[in-house]
PDB file of C-alpha atoms in Angstrom:
ATOM      1  CA  MET A 199      -0.045   0.110   0.095  1.00 37.00           C
ATOM      2  CA  LYS A 200       1.584   3.267  -1.016  1.00 35.00           C
ATOM      3  CA  ARG A 201       0.782   6.654   0.532  1.00 36.00           C
ATOM      4  CA  VAL A 202       1.169   9.930  -0.615  1.00 32.00           C
ATOM      5  CA  VAL A 203       2.584  11.892   2.418  1.00 33.00           C
ATOM      6  CA  PHE A 204       5.025  14.715   2.988  1.00 31.00           C
ATOM      7  CA  TYR A 205       7.148  17.221   4.791  1.00 33.00           C
ATOM      8  CA  VAL A 206       5.979  19.625   7.265  1.00 33.00           C
ATOM      9  CA  ALA A 207       8.195  22.662   8.455  1.00 32.00           C
ATOM     10  CA  PHE A 208      10.574  20.079   9.918  1.00 31.00           C
ATOM     11  CA  PHE A 209      10.287  17.861   6.838  1.00 34.00           C
ATOM     12  CA  ILE A 210       8.499  15.920   4.092  1.00 33.00           C
ATOM     13  CA  THR A 211       4.628  15.304   3.552  1.00 35.00           C
ATOM     14  CA  THR A 212       1.888  13.985   1.254  1.00 35.00           C
ATOM     15  CA  LEU A 213      -1.463  14.547   2.022  1.00 36.00           C
ATOM     16  CA  SER A 214      -4.714  14.041   0.044  1.00 36.00           C
ATOM     17  CA  PHE A 215      -6.100  15.889   3.025  1.00 40.00           C
ATOM     18  CA  SER A 216      -7.922  12.661   3.868  1.00 53.00           C
ATOM     19  CA  GLN A 217      -7.781   9.407   5.776  1.00 75.00           C
ATOM     20  CA  THR A 218      -6.651   6.061   4.517  1.00 82.00           C
ATOM     21  CA  LYS A 219      -8.983   3.004   5.444  1.00 84.00           C
ATOM     22  CA  VAL A 220      -7.542  -0.316   6.574  1.00 86.00           C
ATOM     23  CA  GLY A 221     -10.261  -2.884   7.172  1.00 83.00           C
ATOM     24  CA  SER A 222     -13.073  -0.988   9.260  1.00 85.00           C
ATOM     25  CA  VAL A 223     -10.894   1.629  10.640  1.00 89.00           C
ATOM     26  CA  HIS A 224      -9.460   4.877   9.139  1.00 89.00           C
ATOM     27  CA  PHE A 225      -5.941   6.409   9.970  1.00 91.00           C
ATOM     28  CA  ASN A 226      -5.197  10.182   9.419  1.00 87.00           C
ATOM     29  CA  ASP A 227      -2.680  10.996   6.722  1.00 85.00           C
ATOM     30  CA  VAL A 228      -1.135  13.416   9.138  1.00 84.00           C
ATOM     31  CA  ASP A 229      -1.580  12.790  12.938  1.00 87.00           C
ATOM     32  CA  VAL A 230      -0.376  14.642  15.863  1.00 85.00           C
ATOM     33  CA  PHE A 231       1.603  12.668  18.819  1.00 85.00           C
ATOM     34  CA  GLY A 232       2.223  14.994  21.931  1.00 76.00           C
ATOM     35  CA  ASP A 233       4.152  17.961  20.215  1.00 80.00           C
ATOM     36  CA  ALA A 234       5.079  15.912  17.049  1.00 81.00           C
ATOM     37  CA  GLU A 235       3.273  16.129  13.802  1.00 85.00           C
ATOM     38  CA  LEU A 236       3.901  13.219  11.626  1.00 90.00           C
ATOM     39  CA  MET A 237       3.126  11.601   8.232  1.00 89.00           C
ATOM     40  CA  LEU A 238       1.423   8.243   7.401  1.00 91.00           C
ATOM     41  CA  ASN A 239       3.817   6.024   5.814  1.00 92.00           C
ATOM     42  CA  GLY A 240       1.636   2.817   5.573  1.00 92.00           C
ATOM     43  CA  ALA A 241      -0.982   0.814   7.295  1.00 93.00           C
ATOM     44  CA  GLY A 242      -2.114  -2.636   7.552  1.00 93.00           C
ATOM     45  CA  GLU A 243      -4.355  -5.260   9.462  1.00 92.00           C
ATOM     46  CA  ARG A 244      -3.086  -8.095  11.976  1.00 88.00           C
ATOM     47  CA  GLU A 245      -5.432 -11.015  12.189  1.00 79.00           C
ATOM     48  CA  LYS A 246      -8.661  -9.339  13.187  1.00 81.00           C
ATOM     49  CA  LEU A 247      -6.897  -7.986  16.261  1.00 88.00           C
ATOM     50  CA  TYR A 248      -5.745  -4.676  15.443  1.00 93.00           C
ATOM     51  CA  ALA A 249      -5.127  -2.382  12.529  1.00 94.00           C
ATOM     52  CA  ILE A 250      -1.475  -0.471  12.761  1.00 95.00           C
ATOM     53  CA  ALA A 251      -0.298   2.457  10.981  1.00 95.00           C
ATOM     54  CA  LEU A 252       3.623   3.780  10.686  1.00 96.00           C
ATOM     55  CA  TYR A 253       4.192   7.505  11.044  1.00 95.00           C
ATOM     56  CA  LEU A 254       7.512   9.016  10.133  1.00 93.00           C
ATOM     57  CA  ASP A 255       9.086  12.217   9.481  1.00 87.00           C
ATOM     58  CA  PHE A 256      11.708  10.853   6.969  1.00 86.00           C
ATOM     59  CA  GLU A 257      11.583   9.048   3.619  1.00 83.00           C
ATOM     60  CA  VAL A 258      11.769   5.379   3.263  1.00 87.00           C
ATOM     61  CA  ASN A 259      12.353   3.314   0.113  1.00 83.00           C
ATOM     62  CA  GLY A 260      10.216   0.158   0.812  1.00 84.00           C
ATOM     63  CA  PRO A 261      10.380  -3.023   3.186  1.00 87.00           C
ATOM     64  CA  GLU A 262      14.193  -3.185   2.816  1.00 88.00           C
ATOM     65  CA  ASP A 263      14.300  -0.087   5.191  1.00 92.00           C
ATOM     66  CA  GLY A 264      12.590  -1.842   7.911  1.00 93.00           C
ATOM     67  CA  VAL A 265      15.548  -2.486  10.228  1.00 95.00           C
ATOM     68  CA  MET A 266      16.867   0.979   9.567  1.00 95.00           C
ATOM     69  CA  VAL A 267      13.649   2.701  10.601  1.00 95.00           C
ATOM     70  CA  ALA A 268      13.565   0.526  13.802  1.00 96.00           C
ATOM     71  CA  GLU A 269      16.987   1.632  14.575  1.00 96.00           C
ATOM     72  CA  LYS A 270      16.711   5.242  13.671  1.00 95.00           C
ATOM     73  CA  ASP A 271      16.890   7.855  16.130  1.00 95.00           C
ATOM     74  CA  SER A 272      14.037  10.263  14.723  1.00 94.00           C
ATOM     75  CA  ASN A 273      10.757  11.246  15.332  1.00 94.00           C
ATOM     76  CA  MET A 274       8.470   8.379  14.649  1.00 95.00           C
ATOM     77  CA  ALA A 275       5.219   6.619  15.838  1.00 96.00           C
ATOM     78  CA  ILE A 276       3.137   3.681  15.589  1.00 96.00           C
ATOM     79  CA  THR A 277      -0.717   3.928  15.866  1.00 95.00           C
ATOM     80  CA  ILE A 278      -2.644   0.747  16.865  1.00 94.00           C
ATOM     81  CA  LYS A 279      -6.380   0.720  16.603  1.00 94.00           C
ATOM     82  CA  ALA A 280      -7.897  -2.355  18.166  1.00 93.00           C
ATOM     83  CA  THR A 281     -10.623  -4.365  16.048  1.00 92.00           C
ATOM     84  CA  SER A 282     -11.333  -6.535  19.190  1.00 92.00           C
ATOM     85  CA  THR A 283     -11.008  -6.646  22.833  1.00 92.00           C
ATOM     86  CA  VAL A 284      -7.636  -7.839  24.185  1.00 87.00           C
ATOM     87  CA  ASP A 285      -7.294  -8.440  27.826  1.00 89.00           C
ATOM     88  CA  GLU A 286      -4.345  -7.847  29.802  1.00 87.00           C
ATOM     89  CA  GLY A 287      -2.858 -11.322  29.468  1.00 88.00           C
ATOM     90  CA  GLU A 288      -3.218 -11.347  25.928  1.00 88.00           C
ATOM     91  CA  LEU A 289      -1.675  -7.791  25.620  1.00 88.00           C
ATOM     92  CA  LYS A 290       1.380  -9.077  27.481  1.00 90.00           C
ATOM     93  CA  ASP A 291       1.869 -12.164  25.356  1.00 90.00           C
ATOM     94  CA  ILE A 292       1.519  -9.934  22.015  1.00 88.00           C
ATOM     95  CA  ILE A 293       4.384  -7.992  23.369  1.00 92.00           C
ATOM     96  CA  ARG A 294       6.704 -10.826  24.554  1.00 94.00           C
ATOM     97  CA  ASN A 295       6.060 -12.943  22.018  1.00 93.00           C
ATOM     98  CA  GLY A 296       6.627 -10.260  19.327  1.00 93.00           C
ATOM     99  CA  LEU A 297       9.964  -9.409  21.201  1.00 95.00           C
ATOM    100  CA  GLU A 298      11.055 -12.972  21.156  1.00 94.00           C
ATOM    101  CA  VAL A 299      10.437 -13.397  17.479  1.00 92.00           C
ATOM    102  CA  ALA A 300      12.055  -9.984  16.793  1.00 92.00           C
ATOM    103  CA  THR A 301      15.186 -10.429  18.536  1.00 93.00           C
ATOM    104  CA  ASP A 302      15.644 -14.011  17.357  1.00 91.00           C
ATOM    105  CA  GLY A 303      15.161 -15.428  20.865  1.00 92.00           C
ATOM    106  CA  ASN A 304      17.136 -12.919  22.912  1.00 94.00           C
ATOM    107  CA  SER A 305      14.369 -10.813  24.341  1.00 93.00           C
ATOM    108  CA  TYR A 306      15.758 -11.793  27.904  1.00 94.00           C
ATOM    109  CA  LYS A 307      18.236  -9.004  27.300  1.00 94.00           C
ATOM    110  CA  PHE A 308      15.464  -6.460  27.659  1.00 95.00           C
ATOM    111  CA  GLU A 309      13.576  -8.010  30.587  1.00 96.00           C
ATOM    112  CA  LYS A 310      13.691  -4.867  32.690  1.00 96.00           C
ATOM    113  CA  GLU A 311      12.675  -2.606  29.724  1.00 96.00           C
ATOM    114  CA  ILE A 312       9.822  -5.036  28.909  1.00 96.00           C
ATOM    115  CA  ARG A 313       8.325  -5.002  32.148  1.00 95.00           C
ATOM    116  CA  ASP A 314       8.750  -1.245  32.403  1.00 96.00           C
ATOM    117  CA  PHE A 315       7.034  -0.836  29.102  1.00 96.00           C
ATOM    118  CA  ILE A 316       4.205  -3.373  29.993  1.00 94.00           C
ATOM    119  CA  ASN A 317       3.655  -1.338  33.020  1.00 94.00           C
ATOM    120  CA  LEU A 318       2.845   1.646  30.786  1.00 94.00           C
ATOM    121  CA  LEU A 319       0.334  -0.085  28.990  1.00 92.00           C
ATOM    122  CA  PRO A 320      -3.313  -0.144  29.879  1.00 91.00           C
ATOM    123  CA  LYS A 321      -4.811  -3.234  31.787  1.00 86.00           C
ATOM    124  CA  GLY A 322      -6.482  -4.203  28.597  1.00 84.00           C
ATOM    125  CA  ILE A 323      -7.559  -2.807  25.443  1.00 90.00           C
ATOM    126  CA  LYS A 324     -11.266  -2.334  24.515  1.00 90.00           C
ATOM    127  CA  LYS A 325     -12.531  -2.603  21.005  1.00 90.00           C
ATOM    128  CA  PHE A 326     -12.041   0.718  19.076  1.00 90.00           C
ATOM    129  CA  ASP A 327      -9.340   1.652  21.659  1.00 93.00           C
ATOM    130  CA  ILE A 328      -6.330   3.541  19.789  1.00 94.00           C
ATOM    131  CA  ILE A 329      -2.896   3.207  21.285  1.00 94.00           C
ATOM    132  CA  ARG A 330      -0.055   5.311  20.072  1.00 94.00           C
ATOM    133  CA  ILE A 331       3.732   4.537  20.744  1.00 95.00           C
ATOM    134  CA  LEU A 332       5.851   7.598  19.994  1.00 96.00           C
ATOM    135  CA  HIS A 333       9.458   7.582  19.671  1.00 96.00           C
ATOM    136  CA  SER A 334      10.900  11.113  20.082  1.00 94.00           C
ATOM    137  CA  LYS A 335      14.587  11.856  18.630  1.00 93.00           C
ATOM    138  CA  GLY A 336      16.873  11.337  21.736  1.00 91.00           C
ATOM    139  CA  GLY A 337      15.569   8.083  22.789  1.00 90.00           C
ATOM    140  CA  LYS A 338      12.226   9.000  24.716  1.00 94.00           C
ATOM    141  CA  LEU A 339       9.437   6.330  24.180  1.00 95.00           C
ATOM    142  CA  SER A 340       5.968   7.491  25.013  1.00 95.00           C
ATOM    143  CA  VAL A 341       2.686   5.415  25.005  1.00 95.00           C
ATOM    144  CA  PHE A 342      -0.852   7.165  24.554  1.00 93.00           C
ATOM    145  CA  GLN A 343      -4.067   5.396  25.018  1.00 93.00           C
ATOM    146  CA  ASN A 344      -6.501   7.505  22.953  1.00 88.00           C
ATOM    147  CA  LYS A 345      -5.170  11.076  23.644  1.00 83.00           C
ATOM    148  CA  THR A 346      -4.132  10.348  27.501  1.00 91.00           C
ATOM    149  CA  LEU A 347      -0.330   9.967  27.919  1.00 93.00           C
ATOM    150  CA  LEU A 348       0.148   6.720  29.859  1.00 95.00           C
ATOM    151  CA  GLY A 349       3.874   7.264  30.497  1.00 95.00           C
ATOM    152  CA  SER A 350       7.384   7.453  29.096  1.00 96.00           C
ATOM    153  CA  MET A 351      10.681   5.642  29.279  1.00 96.00           C
ATOM    154  CA  THR A 352      14.255   6.192  27.576  1.00 95.00           C
ATOM    155  CA  ASN A 353      16.060   3.176  25.833  1.00 94.00           C
ATOM    156  CA  LEU A 354      17.034   3.251  22.252  1.00 95.00           C
ATOM    157  CA  GLU A 355      18.139  -0.243  22.096  1.00 95.00           C
ATOM    158  CA  PHE A 356      14.579  -1.302  23.565  1.00 96.00           C
ATOM    159  CA  LYS A 357      12.781   0.954  21.130  1.00 96.00           C
ATOM    160  CA  SER A 358      14.545  -0.607  18.288  1.00 96.00           C
ATOM    161  CA  ALA A 359      13.570  -4.108  19.212  1.00 96.00           C
ATOM    162  CA  LEU A 360       9.998  -2.927  20.014  1.00 97.00           C
ATOM    163  CA  PHE A 361       9.500  -1.568  16.516  1.00 97.00           C
ATOM    164  CA  LYS A 362      11.258  -4.760  14.880  1.00 96.00           C
ATOM    165  CA  ILE A 363       8.381  -6.716  15.886  1.00 95.00           C
ATOM    166  CA  TRP A 364       6.467  -5.193  12.936  1.00 96.00           C
ATOM    167  CA  LEU A 365       9.486  -3.769  10.845  1.00 96.00           C
ATOM    168  CA  GLY A 366      12.459  -6.174  11.392  1.00 93.00           C
ATOM    169  CA  GLU A 367      13.850  -9.081   9.335  1.00 91.00           C
ATOM    170  CA  ASN A 368      11.850 -11.595  11.065  1.00 91.00           C
ATOM    171  CA  PRO A 369       8.440  -9.626  11.628  1.00 93.00           C
ATOM    172  CA  ILE A 370       5.426 -11.152  13.170  1.00 90.00           C
ATOM    173  CA  ASP A 371       3.697 -10.595   9.751  1.00 91.00           C
ATOM    174  CA  TYR A 372       5.694 -10.099   6.474  1.00 90.00           C
ATOM    175  CA  ASP A 373       2.617  -8.737   4.520  1.00 91.00           C
ATOM    176  CA  LEU A 374       2.205  -6.311   7.547  1.00 93.00           C
ATOM    177  CA  ARG A 375       5.686  -5.033   7.148  1.00 93.00           C
ATOM    178  CA  GLU A 376       5.157  -4.428   3.343  1.00 92.00           C
ATOM    179  CA  ASN A 377       2.253  -2.414   4.188  1.00 92.00           C
ATOM    180  CA  LEU A 378       3.778  -0.292   6.761  1.00 95.00           C
ATOM    181  CA  LEU A 379       6.949   0.252   4.661  1.00 92.00           C
ATOM    182  CA  ALA A 380       5.234   1.262   1.578  1.00 80.00           C
ATOM    183  CA  ALA A 381       7.706   3.340  -0.563  1.00 59.00           C
ATOM    184  CA  TYR A 382       7.349   6.894   0.353  1.00 54.00           C
ATOM    185  CA  LYS A 383       6.037   9.204  -2.287  1.00 60.00           C
ATOM    186  CA  PRO A 384       6.302  13.086  -1.715  1.00 63.00           C
ATOM    187  CA  ASN A 385       3.197  15.177  -1.933  1.00 76.00           C
ATOM    188  CA  PRO A 386       3.903  17.130  -5.453  1.00 85.00           C
ATOM    189  CA  VAL A 387       3.122  20.544  -4.267  1.00 90.00           C
ATOM    190  CA  LEU A 388       4.987  20.670  -1.073  1.00 88.00           C
ATOM    191  CA  GLY A 389       8.671  21.506  -0.571  1.00 88.00           C
ATOM    192  CA  LYS A 390      11.105  24.167  -1.743  1.00 92.00           C
ATOM    193  CA  TRP A 391      10.165  26.237  -5.012  1.00 95.00           C
ATOM    194  CA  ARG A 392      11.815  28.946  -6.905  1.00 94.00           C
ATOM    195  CA  MET A 393       9.243  31.849  -7.436  1.00 92.00           C
ATOM    196  CA  VAL A 394      10.133  32.599 -11.131  1.00 88.00           C
ATOM    197  CA  ASP A 395       9.133  35.817 -12.806  1.00 84.00           C
ATOM    198  CA  LYS A 396       6.722  35.167 -15.680  1.00 82.00           C
ATOM    199  CA  LYS A 397       7.938  37.932 -17.874  1.00 82.00           C
ATOM    200  CA  THR A 398      11.643  37.987 -17.051  1.00 83.00           C
ATOM    201  CA  GLY A 399      12.087  34.253 -16.335  1.00 84.00           C
ATOM    202  CA  VAL A 400      14.434  35.392 -13.215  1.00 87.00           C
ATOM    203  CA  ALA A 401      13.822  33.634  -9.965  1.00 89.00           C
ATOM    204  CA  LEU A 402      13.055  36.129  -7.389  1.00 90.00           C
ATOM    205  CA  SER A 403      12.864  34.064  -4.025  1.00 94.00           C
ATOM    206  CA  ILE A 404      12.560  30.698  -2.836  1.00 95.00           C
ATOM    207  CA  ALA A 405       9.307  29.723  -0.971  1.00 95.00           C
ATOM    208  CA  GLN A 406       8.881  26.724   1.315  1.00 94.00           C
ATOM    209  CA  LEU A 407       5.245  25.128   1.140  1.00 94.00           C
ATOM    210  CA  TYR A 408       4.320  22.958   3.977  1.00 90.00           C
ATOM    211  CA  VAL A 409       1.209  21.587   6.063  1.00 85.00           C
ATOM    212  CA  ILE A 410      -0.413  22.779   9.355  1.00 84.00           C
ATOM    213  CA  ASP A 411      -3.703  21.398  10.440  1.00 77.00           C
ATOM    214  CA  ASN A 412      -4.188  19.769   7.032  1.00 78.00           C
ATOM    215  CA  LYS A 413      -3.879  23.154   5.122  1.00 89.00           C
ATOM    216  CA  VAL A 414      -0.946  24.369   2.892  1.00 93.00           C
ATOM    217  CA  PHE A 415       1.077  27.328   3.883  1.00 95.00           C
ATOM    218  CA  GLY A 416       3.879  29.034   2.099  1.00 95.00           C
ATOM    219  CA  THR A 417       6.815  31.148   3.507  1.00 96.00           C
ATOM    220  CA  ILE A 418       9.460  33.260   1.670  1.00 96.00           C
ATOM    221  CA  GLU A 419      12.609  31.454   2.840  1.00 95.00           C
ATOM    222  CA  ARG A 420      14.980  33.562   0.998  1.00 94.00           C
ATOM    223  CA  MET A 421      15.197  36.410  -1.478  1.00 95.00           C
ATOM    224  CA  LEU A 422      17.546  35.636  -4.311  1.00 93.00           C
ATOM    225  CA  ARG A 423      18.743  39.245  -4.916  1.00 92.00           C
ATOM    226  CA  GLU A 424      21.064  40.077  -2.357  1.00 92.00           C
ATOM    227  CA  SER A 425      19.990  43.753  -2.388  1.00 93.00           C
ATOM    228  CA  GLU A 426      16.517  42.551  -1.283  1.00 93.00           C
ATOM    229  CA  ARG A 427      17.557  40.515   1.542  1.00 92.00           C
ATOM    230  CA  ASP A 428      16.423  43.129   4.033  1.00 94.00           C
ATOM    231  CA  ASP A 429      13.428  44.503   2.233  1.00 95.00           C
ATOM    232  CA  VAL A 430      10.223  44.716   4.070  1.00 95.00           C
ATOM    233  CA  CYS A 431       6.375  44.821   2.857  1.00 94.00           C
ATOM    234  CA  TYR A 432       5.732  48.494   2.764  1.00 93.00           C
ATOM    235  CA  GLU A 433       2.244  48.036   0.896  1.00 93.00           C
ATOM    236  CA  CYS A 434       1.008  45.193   3.246  1.00 94.00           C
ATOM    237  CA  LYS A 435      -1.749  45.748   5.293  1.00 92.00           C
ATOM    238  CA  GLY A 436      -2.535  44.368   8.914  1.00 92.00           C
ATOM    239  CA  ASP A 437      -0.034  42.334  10.575  1.00 92.00           C
ATOM    240  CA  ASP A 438       2.183  41.933   7.539  1.00 94.00           C
ATOM    241  CA  LYS A 439       2.684  45.640   7.204  1.00 94.00           C
ATOM    242  CA  ASN A 440       6.423  46.716   7.330  1.00 94.00           C
ATOM    243  CA  LYS A 441       7.111  43.018   8.214  1.00 94.00           C
ATOM    244  CA  LYS A 442      10.523  41.617   6.667  1.00 96.00           C
ATOM    245  CA  ILE A 443       9.564  39.755   3.512  1.00 96.00           C
ATOM    246  CA  GLU A 444      12.268  36.858   4.220  1.00 96.00           C
ATOM    247  CA  GLY A 445      10.165  34.712   6.618  1.00 95.00           C
ATOM    248  CA  MET A 446       6.787  36.267   5.681  1.00 96.00           C
ATOM    249  CA  ILE A 447       3.989  33.893   5.150  1.00 96.00           C
ATOM    250  CA  ILE A 448       2.576  34.760   1.608  1.00 96.00           C
ATOM    251  CA  ILE A 449       0.280  31.565   1.146  1.00 96.00           C
ATOM    252  CA  LYS A 450      -2.213  30.725   3.761  1.00 96.00           C
ATOM    253  CA  GLY A 451      -4.915  28.011   4.222  1.00 95.00           C
ATOM    254  CA  LEU A 452      -5.096  26.123   0.840  1.00 95.00           C
ATOM    255  CA  GLN A 453      -7.056  22.975   0.725  1.00 92.00           C
ATOM    256  CA  PHE A 454      -7.240  20.036  -1.792  1.00 90.00           C
ATOM    257  CA  ILE A 455     -10.288  20.939  -3.772  1.00 88.00           C
ATOM    258  CA  GLY A 456     -11.267  19.473  -7.146  1.00 86.00           C
ATOM    259  CA  GLY A 457      -7.725  18.457  -8.180  1.00 87.00           C
ATOM    260  CA  LYS A 458      -6.104  21.650  -7.121  1.00 92.00           C
ATOM    261  CA  TYR A 459      -5.272  23.412  -3.904  1.00 94.00           C
ATOM    262  CA  SER A 460      -7.307  26.355  -3.290  1.00 95.00           C
ATOM    263  CA  GLY A 461      -9.679  28.134  -0.808  1.00 94.00           C
ATOM    264  CA  GLY A 462      -6.866  30.054   0.747  1.00 95.00           C
ATOM    265  CA  THR A 463      -4.932  33.226  -0.229  1.00 96.00           C
ATOM    266  CA  LEU A 464      -1.761  34.733  -1.551  1.00 96.00           C
ATOM    267  CA  THR A 465      -0.004  38.006  -0.423  1.00 95.00           C
ATOM    268  CA  ASN A 466       1.582  39.757  -3.255  1.00 92.00           C
ATOM    269  CA  ILE A 467       4.888  41.220  -1.739  1.00 91.00           C
ATOM    270  CA  LYS A 468       5.166  43.845  -4.393  1.00 88.00           C
ATOM    271  CA  THR A 469       1.431  45.310  -4.100  1.00 91.00           C
ATOM    272  CA  GLY A 470       0.640  44.153  -0.495  1.00 92.00           C
ATOM    273  CA  GLU A 471      -2.735  42.859  -2.092  1.00 94.00           C
ATOM    274  CA  VAL A 472      -4.081  39.560  -0.672  1.00 95.00           C
ATOM    275  CA  THR A 473      -5.960  37.565  -3.251  1.00 95.00           C
ATOM    276  CA  ASP A 474      -7.492  34.285  -3.867  1.00 95.00           C
ATOM    277  CA  CYS A 475      -5.062  31.422  -4.880  1.00 94.00           C
ATOM    278  CA  GLN A 476      -4.842  28.127  -6.659  1.00 95.00           C
ATOM    279  CA  ILE A 477      -1.571  25.842  -6.946  1.00 96.00           C
ATOM    280  CA  TRP A 478      -1.297  22.647  -8.786  1.00 95.00           C
ATOM    281  CA  THR A 479       1.194  20.307 -10.413  1.00 93.00           C
ATOM    282  CA  ASP A 480       1.016  18.063 -13.568  1.00 91.00           C
ATOM    283  CA  GLU A 481       1.797  14.381 -13.228  1.00 83.00           C
ATOM    284  CA  GLU A 482       4.089  14.791 -16.253  1.00 85.00           C
ATOM    285  CA  LYS A 483       5.717  18.087 -14.658  1.00 87.00           C
ATOM    286  CA  ARG A 484       6.116  17.241 -10.984  1.00 82.00           C
ATOM    287  CA  ASP A 485       9.033  19.804 -10.829  1.00 89.00           C
ATOM    288  CA  VAL A 486       6.850  22.581 -11.745  1.00 94.00           C
ATOM    289  CA  LEU A 487       4.202  24.217  -9.346  1.00 95.00           C
ATOM    290  CA  PHE A 488       1.662  26.243 -11.373  1.00 95.00           C
ATOM    291  CA  VAL A 489       0.319  29.308  -9.431  1.00 95.00           C
ATOM    292  CA  LYS A 490      -2.561  31.491 -10.066  1.00 93.00           C
ATOM    293  CA  TYR A 491      -3.744  34.331  -8.359  1.00 91.00           C
ATOM    294  CA  LYS A 492      -5.678  37.532  -9.187  1.00 85.00           C
ATOM    295  CA  GLY A 493      -3.613  40.188 -10.912  1.00 79.00           C
ATOM    296  CA  SER A 494      -0.818  37.597 -11.743  1.00 76.00           C
ATOM    297  CA  GLY A 495      -1.284  37.990 -15.356  1.00 80.00           C
ATOM    298  CA  GLY A 496      -2.026  34.224 -15.921  1.00 88.00           C
ATOM    299  CA  VAL A 497      -0.369  31.159 -14.724  1.00 92.00           C
ATOM    300  CA  HIS A 498       3.168  31.297 -13.297  1.00 92.00           C
ATOM    301  CA  GLU A 499       5.402  28.377 -13.280  1.00 93.00           C
ATOM    302  CA  TRP A 500       7.571  27.890 -10.066  1.00 94.00           C
ATOM    303  CA  ARG A 501      10.675  25.481 -10.164  1.00 93.00           C
ATOM    304  CA  ARG A 502      11.340  22.745  -7.416  1.00 92.00           C
ATOM    305  CA  VAL A 503      14.345  23.162  -5.581  1.00 91.00           C
ATOM    306  CA  LYS A 504      15.873  19.830  -5.149  1.00 79.00           C
ATOM    307  CA  GLU A 505      17.685  19.202  -1.968  1.00 68.00           C
ATOM    308  CA  PRO A 506      20.976  17.161  -2.047  1.00 59.00           C
ATOM    309  CA  LYS A 507      20.093  13.634  -0.294  1.00 49.00           C
ATOM    310  CA  LYS A 508      21.470  13.193   3.224  1.00 46.00           C
TER     311      LYS A 508
END
């Protein structure tokens, strides 16, 4: 199962601004875990017991990246939605047996951590309960039931073993791993773009498009003419008046409607005018962002800024 999900301010994302259905449950394409906003990479179902989704803030290439994901110290989360009731004993068995499989019979090395983790879990899971397991960069592992934080612990090695239950070389379900690690495809409208002047063809600035609360926003990251680096928007009104252009949010609140992102506004930094705006891409020209707004003189073509792979 491939998801189109992408990079927020910290990162990458794709969004049809909807949910992904797995069996009888749905997962948000973007979800919030504590203070972290993460993107759905893939989801699947396990033996009518639960549906599970993997949320990341980085790109993966497919199932072969499972061990890398499990061992990586980066923001990531697993959401488990119960599709049947699981009592306390069954829940402990799921964790213990899963870790025994994932560690090739060496789960005894994590006995203290296993006990600590099980103590964080609820005494049982009812049908429709949601368990979220968040790993925050730095090694902190937090467990949520529905939206309530149950507790946290810190041990990167244990976190790696835990995530390998579903993502490792010997997972509890190979098909499930395939679904969770479906190759990432970035949202074509998000990322960094050169704002190109329609008349002259000169790139004027770099804009960063990102997602907040399922809406697309765009910020002027950098003015390309050195003489304009400290320019302010004298013509703007309201909170943007006399604001420095670098760092200014010029695209606000676009939503995916009818095949394009619209329903929001664009601020023209030359005139200060705030107008309706549409942006979209073409499947055959994914490195071109088409931008249209009132007074723009037609459709502008912004060009993708390709970042070097880390």
